[in-house]
Coordinates of C-alpha atoms and ligand atoms in Angstrom, one line a residue:
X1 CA -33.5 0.2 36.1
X2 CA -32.3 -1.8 32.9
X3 CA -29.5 -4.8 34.1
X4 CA -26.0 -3.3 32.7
X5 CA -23.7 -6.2 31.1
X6 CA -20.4 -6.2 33.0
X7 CA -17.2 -7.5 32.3
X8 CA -17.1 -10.7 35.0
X9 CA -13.0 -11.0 35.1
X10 CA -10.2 -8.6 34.5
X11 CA -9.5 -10.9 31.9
X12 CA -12.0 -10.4 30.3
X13 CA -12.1 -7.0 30.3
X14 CA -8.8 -6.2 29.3
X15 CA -9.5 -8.9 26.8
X16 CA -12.5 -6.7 25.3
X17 CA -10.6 -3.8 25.7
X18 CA -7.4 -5.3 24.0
X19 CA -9.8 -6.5 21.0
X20 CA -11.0 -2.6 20.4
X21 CA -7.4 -1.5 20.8
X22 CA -5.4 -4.2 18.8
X23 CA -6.7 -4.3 15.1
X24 CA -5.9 -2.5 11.4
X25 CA -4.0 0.4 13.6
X26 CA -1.1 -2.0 14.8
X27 CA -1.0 -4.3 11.5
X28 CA -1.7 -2.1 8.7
X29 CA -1.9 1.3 10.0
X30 CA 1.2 1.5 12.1
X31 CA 4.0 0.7 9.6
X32 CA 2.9 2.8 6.8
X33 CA 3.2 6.1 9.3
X34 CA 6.2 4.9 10.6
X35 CA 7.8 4.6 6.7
X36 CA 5.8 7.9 5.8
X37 CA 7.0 9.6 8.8
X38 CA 10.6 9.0 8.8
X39 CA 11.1 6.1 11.0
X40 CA 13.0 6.0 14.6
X41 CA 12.1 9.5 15.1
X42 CA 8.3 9.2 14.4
X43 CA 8.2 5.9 16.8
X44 CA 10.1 7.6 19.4
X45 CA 7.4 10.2 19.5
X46 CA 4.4 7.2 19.0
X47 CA 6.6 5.7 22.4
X48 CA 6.1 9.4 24.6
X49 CA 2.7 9.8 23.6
X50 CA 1.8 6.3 24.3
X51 CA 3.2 6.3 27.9
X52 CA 2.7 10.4 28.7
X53 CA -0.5 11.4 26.9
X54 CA -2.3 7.8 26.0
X55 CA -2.3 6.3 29.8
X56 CA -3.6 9.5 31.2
X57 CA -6.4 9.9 28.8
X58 CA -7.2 6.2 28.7
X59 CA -7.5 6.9 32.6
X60 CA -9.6 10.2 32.2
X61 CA -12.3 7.7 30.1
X62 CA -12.5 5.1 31.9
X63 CA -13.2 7.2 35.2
X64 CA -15.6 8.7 33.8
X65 CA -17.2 5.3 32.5
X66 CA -16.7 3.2 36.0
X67 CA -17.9 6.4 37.5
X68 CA -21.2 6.4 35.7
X69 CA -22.0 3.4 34.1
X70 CA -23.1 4.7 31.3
X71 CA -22.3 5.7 27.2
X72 CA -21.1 8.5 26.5
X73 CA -23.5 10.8 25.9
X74 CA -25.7 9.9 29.5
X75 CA -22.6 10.0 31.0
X76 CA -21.2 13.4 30.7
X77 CA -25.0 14.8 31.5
X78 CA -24.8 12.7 34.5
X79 CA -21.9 14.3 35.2
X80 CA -22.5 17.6 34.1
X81 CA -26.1 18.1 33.9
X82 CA -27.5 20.8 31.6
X83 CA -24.3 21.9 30.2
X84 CA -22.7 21.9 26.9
X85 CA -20.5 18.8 27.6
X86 CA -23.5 16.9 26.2
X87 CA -22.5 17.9 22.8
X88 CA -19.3 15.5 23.5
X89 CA -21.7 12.7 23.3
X90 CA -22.0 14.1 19.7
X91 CA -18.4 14.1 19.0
X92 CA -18.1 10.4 19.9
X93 CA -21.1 9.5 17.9
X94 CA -19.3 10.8 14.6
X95 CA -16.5 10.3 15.0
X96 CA -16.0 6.6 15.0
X97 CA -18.7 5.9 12.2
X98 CA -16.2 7.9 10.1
X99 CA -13.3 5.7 11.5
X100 CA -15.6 2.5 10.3
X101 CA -16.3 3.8 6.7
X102 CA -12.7 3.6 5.4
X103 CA -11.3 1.2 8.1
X104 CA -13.7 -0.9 6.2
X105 CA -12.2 -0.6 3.2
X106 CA -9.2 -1.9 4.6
X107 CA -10.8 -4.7 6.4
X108 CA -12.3 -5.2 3.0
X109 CA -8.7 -5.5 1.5
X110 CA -8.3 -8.0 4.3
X111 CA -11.0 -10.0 2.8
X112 CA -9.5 -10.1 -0.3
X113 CA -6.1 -11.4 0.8
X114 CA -7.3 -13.9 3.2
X115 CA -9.8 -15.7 0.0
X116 CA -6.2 -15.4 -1.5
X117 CA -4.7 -17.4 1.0
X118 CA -6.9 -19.6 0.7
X119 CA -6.2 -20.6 -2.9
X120 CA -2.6 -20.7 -2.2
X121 CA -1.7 -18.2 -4.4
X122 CA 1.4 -16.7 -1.9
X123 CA 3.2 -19.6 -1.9
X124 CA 4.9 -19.3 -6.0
X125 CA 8.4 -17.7 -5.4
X126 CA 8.1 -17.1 -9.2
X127 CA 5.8 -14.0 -9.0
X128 CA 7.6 -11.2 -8.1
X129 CA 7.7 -8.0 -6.1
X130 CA 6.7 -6.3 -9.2
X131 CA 4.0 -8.3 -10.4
X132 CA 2.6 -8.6 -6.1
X133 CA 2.5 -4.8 -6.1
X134 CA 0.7 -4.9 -9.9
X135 CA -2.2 -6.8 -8.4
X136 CA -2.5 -4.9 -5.6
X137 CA -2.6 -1.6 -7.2
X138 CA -5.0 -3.5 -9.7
X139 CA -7.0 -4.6 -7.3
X140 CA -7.8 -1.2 -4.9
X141 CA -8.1 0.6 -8.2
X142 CA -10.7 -1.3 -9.6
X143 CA -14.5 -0.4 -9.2
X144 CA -16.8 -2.8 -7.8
X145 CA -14.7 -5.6 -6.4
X146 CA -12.5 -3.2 -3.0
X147 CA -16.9 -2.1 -3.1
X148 CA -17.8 -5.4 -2.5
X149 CA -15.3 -6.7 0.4
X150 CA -16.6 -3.4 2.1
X151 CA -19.8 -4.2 2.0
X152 CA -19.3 -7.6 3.2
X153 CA -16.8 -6.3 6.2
X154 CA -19.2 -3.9 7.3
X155 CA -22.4 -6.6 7.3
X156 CA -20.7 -8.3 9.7
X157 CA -20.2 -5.7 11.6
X158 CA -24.0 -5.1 11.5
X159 CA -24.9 -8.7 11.8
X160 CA -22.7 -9.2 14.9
X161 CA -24.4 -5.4 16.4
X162 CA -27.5 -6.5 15.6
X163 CA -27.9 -10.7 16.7
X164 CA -25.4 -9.7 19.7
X165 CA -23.1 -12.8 19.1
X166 CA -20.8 -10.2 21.5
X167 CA -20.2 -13.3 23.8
X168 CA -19.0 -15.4 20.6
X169 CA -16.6 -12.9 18.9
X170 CA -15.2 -12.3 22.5
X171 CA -14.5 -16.2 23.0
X172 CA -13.2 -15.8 19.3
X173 CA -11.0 -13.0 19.8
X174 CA -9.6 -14.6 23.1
X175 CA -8.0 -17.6 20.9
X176 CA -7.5 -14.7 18.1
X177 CA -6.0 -12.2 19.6
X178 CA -2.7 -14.8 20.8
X179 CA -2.6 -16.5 17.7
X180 CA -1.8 -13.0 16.0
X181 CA 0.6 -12.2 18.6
X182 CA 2.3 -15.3 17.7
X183 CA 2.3 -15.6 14.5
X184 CA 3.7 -11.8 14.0
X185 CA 6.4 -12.8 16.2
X186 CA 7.4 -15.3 14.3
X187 CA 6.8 -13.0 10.9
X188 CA 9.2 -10.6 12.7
X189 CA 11.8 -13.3 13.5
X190 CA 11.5 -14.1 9.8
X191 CA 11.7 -11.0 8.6
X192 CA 14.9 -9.3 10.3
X193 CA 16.7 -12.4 9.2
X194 CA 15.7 -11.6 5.7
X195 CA 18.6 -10.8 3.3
X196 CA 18.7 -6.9 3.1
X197 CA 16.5 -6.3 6.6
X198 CA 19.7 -4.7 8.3
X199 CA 18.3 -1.1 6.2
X200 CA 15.3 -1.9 7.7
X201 CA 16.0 -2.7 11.5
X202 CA 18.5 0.6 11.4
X203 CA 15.4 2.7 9.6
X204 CA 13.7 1.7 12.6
X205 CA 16.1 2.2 15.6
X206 CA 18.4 5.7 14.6
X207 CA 16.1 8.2 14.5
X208 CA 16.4 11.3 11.9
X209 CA 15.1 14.0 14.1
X210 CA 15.1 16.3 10.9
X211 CA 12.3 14.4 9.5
X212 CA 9.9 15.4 12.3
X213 CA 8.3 18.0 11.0
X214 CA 4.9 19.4 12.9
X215 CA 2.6 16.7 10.5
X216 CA 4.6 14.1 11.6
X217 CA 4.6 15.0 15.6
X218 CA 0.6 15.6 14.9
X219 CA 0.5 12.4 13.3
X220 CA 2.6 10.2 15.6
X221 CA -0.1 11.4 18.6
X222 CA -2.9 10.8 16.6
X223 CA -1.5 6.6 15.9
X224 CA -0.9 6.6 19.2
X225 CA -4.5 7.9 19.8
X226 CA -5.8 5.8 17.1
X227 CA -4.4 2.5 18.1
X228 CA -5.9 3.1 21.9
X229 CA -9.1 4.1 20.7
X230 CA -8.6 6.6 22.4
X231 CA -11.0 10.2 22.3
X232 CA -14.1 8.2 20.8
X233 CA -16.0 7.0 23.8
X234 CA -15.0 3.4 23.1
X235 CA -12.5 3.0 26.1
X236 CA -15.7 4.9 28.3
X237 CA -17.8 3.1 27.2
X238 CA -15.9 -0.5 27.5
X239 CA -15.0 1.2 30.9
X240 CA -19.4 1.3 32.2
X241 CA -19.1 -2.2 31.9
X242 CA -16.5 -2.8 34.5
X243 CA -16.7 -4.1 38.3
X244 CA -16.9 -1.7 41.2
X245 CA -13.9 -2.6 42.2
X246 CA -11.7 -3.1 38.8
X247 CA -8.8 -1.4 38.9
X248 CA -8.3 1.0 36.4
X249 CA -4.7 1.7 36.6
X250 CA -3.9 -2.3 35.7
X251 CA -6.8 -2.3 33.4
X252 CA -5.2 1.0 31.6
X253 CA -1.1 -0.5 31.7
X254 CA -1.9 -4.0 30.5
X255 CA -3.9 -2.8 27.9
X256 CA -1.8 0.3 26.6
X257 CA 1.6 -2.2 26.8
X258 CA 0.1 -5.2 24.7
X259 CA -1.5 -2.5 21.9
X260 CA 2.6 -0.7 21.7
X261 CA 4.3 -4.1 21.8
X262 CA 1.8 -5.5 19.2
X263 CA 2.5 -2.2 16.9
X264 CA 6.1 -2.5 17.5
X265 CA 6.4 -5.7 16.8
X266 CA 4.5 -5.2 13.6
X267 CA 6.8 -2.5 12.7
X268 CA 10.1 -5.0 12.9
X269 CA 8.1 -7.3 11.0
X270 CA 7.0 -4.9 8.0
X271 CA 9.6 -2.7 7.9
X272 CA 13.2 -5.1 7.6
X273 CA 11.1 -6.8 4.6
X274 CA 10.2 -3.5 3.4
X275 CA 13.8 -2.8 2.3
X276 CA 14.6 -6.5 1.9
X277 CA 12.0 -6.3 -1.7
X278 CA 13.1 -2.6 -2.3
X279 CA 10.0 -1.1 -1.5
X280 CA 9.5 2.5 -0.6
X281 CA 8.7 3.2 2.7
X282 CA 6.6 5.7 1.9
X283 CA 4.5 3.6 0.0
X284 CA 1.3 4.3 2.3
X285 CA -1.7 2.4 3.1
X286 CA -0.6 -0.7 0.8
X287 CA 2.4 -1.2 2.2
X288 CA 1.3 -4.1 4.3
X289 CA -0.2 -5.5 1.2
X290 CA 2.6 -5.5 -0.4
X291 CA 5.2 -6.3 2.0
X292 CA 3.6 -9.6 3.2
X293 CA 2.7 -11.9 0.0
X294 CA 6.5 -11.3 -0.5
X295 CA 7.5 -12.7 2.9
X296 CA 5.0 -15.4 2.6
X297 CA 6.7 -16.1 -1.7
X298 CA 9.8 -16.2 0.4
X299 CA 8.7 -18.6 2.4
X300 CA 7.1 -20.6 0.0
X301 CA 11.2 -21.2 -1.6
X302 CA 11.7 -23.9 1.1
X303 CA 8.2 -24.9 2.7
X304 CA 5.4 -23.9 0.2
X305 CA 3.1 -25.6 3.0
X306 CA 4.4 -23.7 5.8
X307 CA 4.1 -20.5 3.7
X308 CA 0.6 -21.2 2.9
X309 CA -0.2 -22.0 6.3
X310 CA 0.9 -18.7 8.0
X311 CA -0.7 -16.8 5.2
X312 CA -3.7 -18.3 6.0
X313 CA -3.9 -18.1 9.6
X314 CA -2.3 -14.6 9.6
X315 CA -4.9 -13.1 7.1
X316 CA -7.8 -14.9 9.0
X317 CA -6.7 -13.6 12.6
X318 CA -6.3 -10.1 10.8
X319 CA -9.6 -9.8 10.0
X320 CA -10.8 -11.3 13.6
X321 CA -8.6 -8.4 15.2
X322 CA -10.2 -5.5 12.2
X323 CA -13.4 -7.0 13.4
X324 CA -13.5 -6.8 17.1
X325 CA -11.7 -2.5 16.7
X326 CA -14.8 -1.9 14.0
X327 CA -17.5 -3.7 16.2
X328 CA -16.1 -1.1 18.8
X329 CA -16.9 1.8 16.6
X330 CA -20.3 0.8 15.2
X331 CA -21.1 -0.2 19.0
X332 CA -21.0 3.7 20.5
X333 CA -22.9 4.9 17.8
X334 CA -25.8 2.1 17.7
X335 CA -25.9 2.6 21.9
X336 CA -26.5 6.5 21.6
X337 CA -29.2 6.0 19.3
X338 CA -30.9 3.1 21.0
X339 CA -30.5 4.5 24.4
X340 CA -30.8 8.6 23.6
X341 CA -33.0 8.2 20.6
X342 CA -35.3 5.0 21.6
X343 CA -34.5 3.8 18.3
X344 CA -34.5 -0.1 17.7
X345 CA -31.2 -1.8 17.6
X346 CA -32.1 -2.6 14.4
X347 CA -32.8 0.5 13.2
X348 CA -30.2 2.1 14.9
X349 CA -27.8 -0.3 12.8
X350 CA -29.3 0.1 9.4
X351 CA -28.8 3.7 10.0
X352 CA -25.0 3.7 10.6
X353 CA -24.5 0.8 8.4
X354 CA -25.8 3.2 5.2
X355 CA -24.1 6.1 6.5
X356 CA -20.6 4.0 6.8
X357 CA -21.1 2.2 3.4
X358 CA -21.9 5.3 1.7
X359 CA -18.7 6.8 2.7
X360 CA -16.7 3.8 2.8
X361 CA -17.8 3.7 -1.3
X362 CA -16.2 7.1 -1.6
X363 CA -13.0 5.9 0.3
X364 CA -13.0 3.1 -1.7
X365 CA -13.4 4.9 -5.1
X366 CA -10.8 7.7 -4.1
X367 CA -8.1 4.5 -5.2
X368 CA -9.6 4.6 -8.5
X369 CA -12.0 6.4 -10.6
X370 CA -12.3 9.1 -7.8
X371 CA -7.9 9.5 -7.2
X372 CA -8.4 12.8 -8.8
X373 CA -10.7 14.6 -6.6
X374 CA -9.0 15.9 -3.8
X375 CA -10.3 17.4 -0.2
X376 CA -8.0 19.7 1.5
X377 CA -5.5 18.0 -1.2
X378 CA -6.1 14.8 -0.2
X379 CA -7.6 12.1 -1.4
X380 CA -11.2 11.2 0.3
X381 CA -9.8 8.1 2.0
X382 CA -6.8 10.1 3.7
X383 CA -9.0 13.7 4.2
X384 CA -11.0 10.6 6.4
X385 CA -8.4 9.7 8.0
X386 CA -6.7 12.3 9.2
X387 CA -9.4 14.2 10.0
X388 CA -10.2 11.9 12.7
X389 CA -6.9 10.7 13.9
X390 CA -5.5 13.8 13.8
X391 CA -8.1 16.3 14.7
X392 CA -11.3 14.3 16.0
X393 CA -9.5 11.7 18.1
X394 CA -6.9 14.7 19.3
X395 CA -9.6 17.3 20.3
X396 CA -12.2 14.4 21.9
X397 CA -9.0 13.4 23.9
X398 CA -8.4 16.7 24.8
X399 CA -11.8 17.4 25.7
X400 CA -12.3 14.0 28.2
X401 CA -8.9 15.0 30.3
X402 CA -9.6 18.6 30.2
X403 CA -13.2 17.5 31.3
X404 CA -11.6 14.6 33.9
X405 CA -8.8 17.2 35.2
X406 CA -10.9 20.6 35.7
X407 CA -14.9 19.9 35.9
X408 CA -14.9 16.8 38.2
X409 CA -14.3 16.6 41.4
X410 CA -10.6 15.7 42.5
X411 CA -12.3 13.8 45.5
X412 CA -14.5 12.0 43.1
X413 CA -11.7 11.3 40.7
X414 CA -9.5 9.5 43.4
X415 CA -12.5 7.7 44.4
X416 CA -12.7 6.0 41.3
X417 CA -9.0 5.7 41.2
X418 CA -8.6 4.2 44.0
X419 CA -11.8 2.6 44.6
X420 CA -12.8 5.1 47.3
X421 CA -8.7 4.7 48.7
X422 CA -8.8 0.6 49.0
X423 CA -6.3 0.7 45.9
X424 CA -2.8 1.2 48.2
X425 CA -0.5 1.6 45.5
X426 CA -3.2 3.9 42.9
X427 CA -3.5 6.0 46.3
X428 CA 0.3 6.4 46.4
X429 CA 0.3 7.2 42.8
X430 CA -2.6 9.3 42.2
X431 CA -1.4 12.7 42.9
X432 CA 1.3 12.0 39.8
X433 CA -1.6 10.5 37.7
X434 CA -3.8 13.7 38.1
X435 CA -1.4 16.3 37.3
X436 CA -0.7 14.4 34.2
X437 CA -4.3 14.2 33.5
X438 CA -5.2 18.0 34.4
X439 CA -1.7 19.6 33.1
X440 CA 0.5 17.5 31.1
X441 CA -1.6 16.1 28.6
X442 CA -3.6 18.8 27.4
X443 CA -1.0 21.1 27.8
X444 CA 1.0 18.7 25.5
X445 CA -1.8 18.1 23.0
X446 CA -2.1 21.7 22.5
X447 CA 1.3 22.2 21.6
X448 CA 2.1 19.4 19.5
X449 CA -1.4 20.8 17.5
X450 CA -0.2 24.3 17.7
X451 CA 3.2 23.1 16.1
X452 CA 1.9 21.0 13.5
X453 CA -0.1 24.9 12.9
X454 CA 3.4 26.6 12.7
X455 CA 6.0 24.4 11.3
Ligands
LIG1 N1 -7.7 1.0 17.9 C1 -8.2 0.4 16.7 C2 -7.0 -0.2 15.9 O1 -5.9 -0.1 16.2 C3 -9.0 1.4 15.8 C4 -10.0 2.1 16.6 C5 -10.1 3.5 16.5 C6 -11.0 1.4 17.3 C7 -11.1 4.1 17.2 C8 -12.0 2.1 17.9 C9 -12.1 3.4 17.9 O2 -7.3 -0.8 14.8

């Protein structure tokens, strides 16, 4: 039998699973559903399904990874040999190389504004809101220039899939991943001290419960899905790489609490300067775009240095955080391939790396020359969006705790709980971990997705 990688520390594993969960879904993502989704009452929501829904089905994945040691699609025939749960492997296949195409968009935006950063051109207090929002809008609306940041984010992704340099952009992302924590920290210490923020802070902590309608419940549990990379096979499959003997329960809170605390944070850094430069909440998937070269101008009023300095550093470590969430994504498509369909690796990536870019064009395009054409009356880069985060990622969530909670074994599910009962505490705490796995969260997915249906 092949030798299966393994993750040699918790550390490190929670480090690697950190890197998939922490990326363009905190930073960018996050704050733009929170201003499109009324606020307080949408993060309230993001907070439940994080802690009631997210553990659980981070649990349900990894189990089944730990159990098996295997991706996705081996692992639910080893687990459920000649049935239809195969066609899950499918679902997990797809449904991340969708994810890549217009998260690499984005992470080609990210391109753009760190080269930016690098020519110092944050740090004039002269340019204004205004004119930062003109050359943004300028920019994503243009043709061949968002085109060619995708393609490069995406080659990456491909180059790093195919030469395996894994083992480098993990000891990159463990000095990354920090420095972005930092660095937003100090952004959001800036920010709520901005002139103005106090709209902002109180947008963020009173909630408005008349603005949760069923889109917004549906789309609070899908960032919350989203952000854990959740529902996709990525956590499963990170999980086949873990010890015997790794608890899953630590593995699943230290990773679910750093990727809410990082979004959170994010959110008190956007959203106070959000109303501090008058712009609308509801912008959508510019906002952060916006938002930031105007904290970094304002910066640049008393310490153009220190200005250009964070813009720098923040931009780079964004794209080093987009980067290890996207290598995630292309990762479970390239294994099913190479191990299922005894493609090359290489192969396997030019495959998905046409597939992504071809759609990733069209996500691009629907800024510009394509705004007008509309799927389900949205534009292509949203239908792509919420089509996974609020259907794929939901119903592949569903299907791994529904699959965790009534077709295994309870005795086999402890077992890999509790590594076979050594585990005191997980022993103690199973029973209340199962029925949240086999009642409470598909019970609650389905209703929150029935609502969004009725209301
Ligand atoms: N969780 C990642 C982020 O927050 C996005 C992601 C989604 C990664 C699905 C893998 C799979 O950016």
């Amino acid at each position: 039998m092949k030798e299966r990688g393994s993750f040699n520390s918790r550390f490190t594993a929670i480090m690697a699973m950190a890197g998939s969960a922490i990326g363009l879904g905190n930073i960018w993502r996050f704050p733009y559903m929170v201003g499109q989704n009324g606020g307080a009452a949408f993060i309230l929501v993001y907070l439940f399904s994080a802690v009631f829904l997210c553990i659980p089905i981070f649990l349900a994945e990894s189990i089944i990874g730990k159990r098996t040691h295997l991706s996705t699609f081996g692992a639910m025939e080893k687990l459920a040999p000649g049935t239809r749960w195969k066609w899950m492997g499918f679902l997990t296949v797809f449904t991340p190389l969708i994810i890549l195409s217009y998260y690499s968009v984005v992470g080609g935006w990210s391109i753009e504004y760190f080269l930016k950063s690098l020519s110092l051109s944050f740090s004039d207090p002269a340019v204004s809101m205004d004119e930062h929002s003109a050359v943004f809008g300028g920019f994503i609306s243009s043709t061949w220039a968002p085109i060619v940041f995708h393609t490069l984010f995406l080659l990456v992704n491909a180059v790093v899939i195919i030469f395996g340099v894994r083992g480098g952009i993990e000891r990159f992302t463990k000095l990354t991943t920090p420095v972005l924590f930092v660095l937003i920290v100090l952004i959001m210490l800036y920010s709520v001290n901005l002139p103005g923020a106090a709209a902002g802070i109180d947008y963020l902590i009173h909630p408005d419960f008349s603005k949760l309608t069923g889109s917004a419940l549906l789309s609070a549990m899908g960032q919350a899905f989203f952000s854990l990379s959740l529902g996709v096979g990525c956590i499963l499959t990170y999980a086949s790489y873990l010890k015997r003997d790794e608890n899953l329960l630590a593995t699943g809170i230290f990773t679910a609490t750093f990727d809410l605390l990082f979004a959170i944070i994010a959110g008190f850094a956007i959203m106070p300067a959000v109303f501090a430069a008058g712009i609308e909440p509801g912008a959508g998937p510019g906002l952060i775009f916006e938002t930031l070269p105007f904290i970094f101008s304002t910066m640049g009023v008393d310490a153009p240095w220190l200005c250009n300095i964070v813009a720098i550093l923040f931009f780079l470590t964004i794209l080093f955080a987009a980067l290890t969430s996207s290598i995630s994504m292309l990762e479970v498509g390239v294994a099913y391939l190479v191990d299922q369909r005894k493609m090359s690796r290489t192969r396997a990536t030019a495959l998905l790396f046409a597939c992504c870019w071809a759609l990733g064009v069209l996500c691009s395009l629907s800024f510009g020359p394509l705004r007008d054409f509309h799927v389900f009356g949205m534009s292509i880069f949203d239908a792509c969006d919420h089509l996974t985060s609020d259907f794929l990622m939901t119903f592949g969530s569903l299907l791994f705790v529904f699959f965790v909670g009534w077709k295994m074994k309870k005795a086999d599910v402890r077992g890999e709980f509790t590594n076979d009962g050594s585990l005191r505490f997980n022993a103690r705490v199973f029973n209340v971990v199962y029925f949240f796995i086999r009642y409470v969260a598909p019970a609650a997915i389905i209703v929150i997705f029935v609502s969004n249906l009725l209301m």
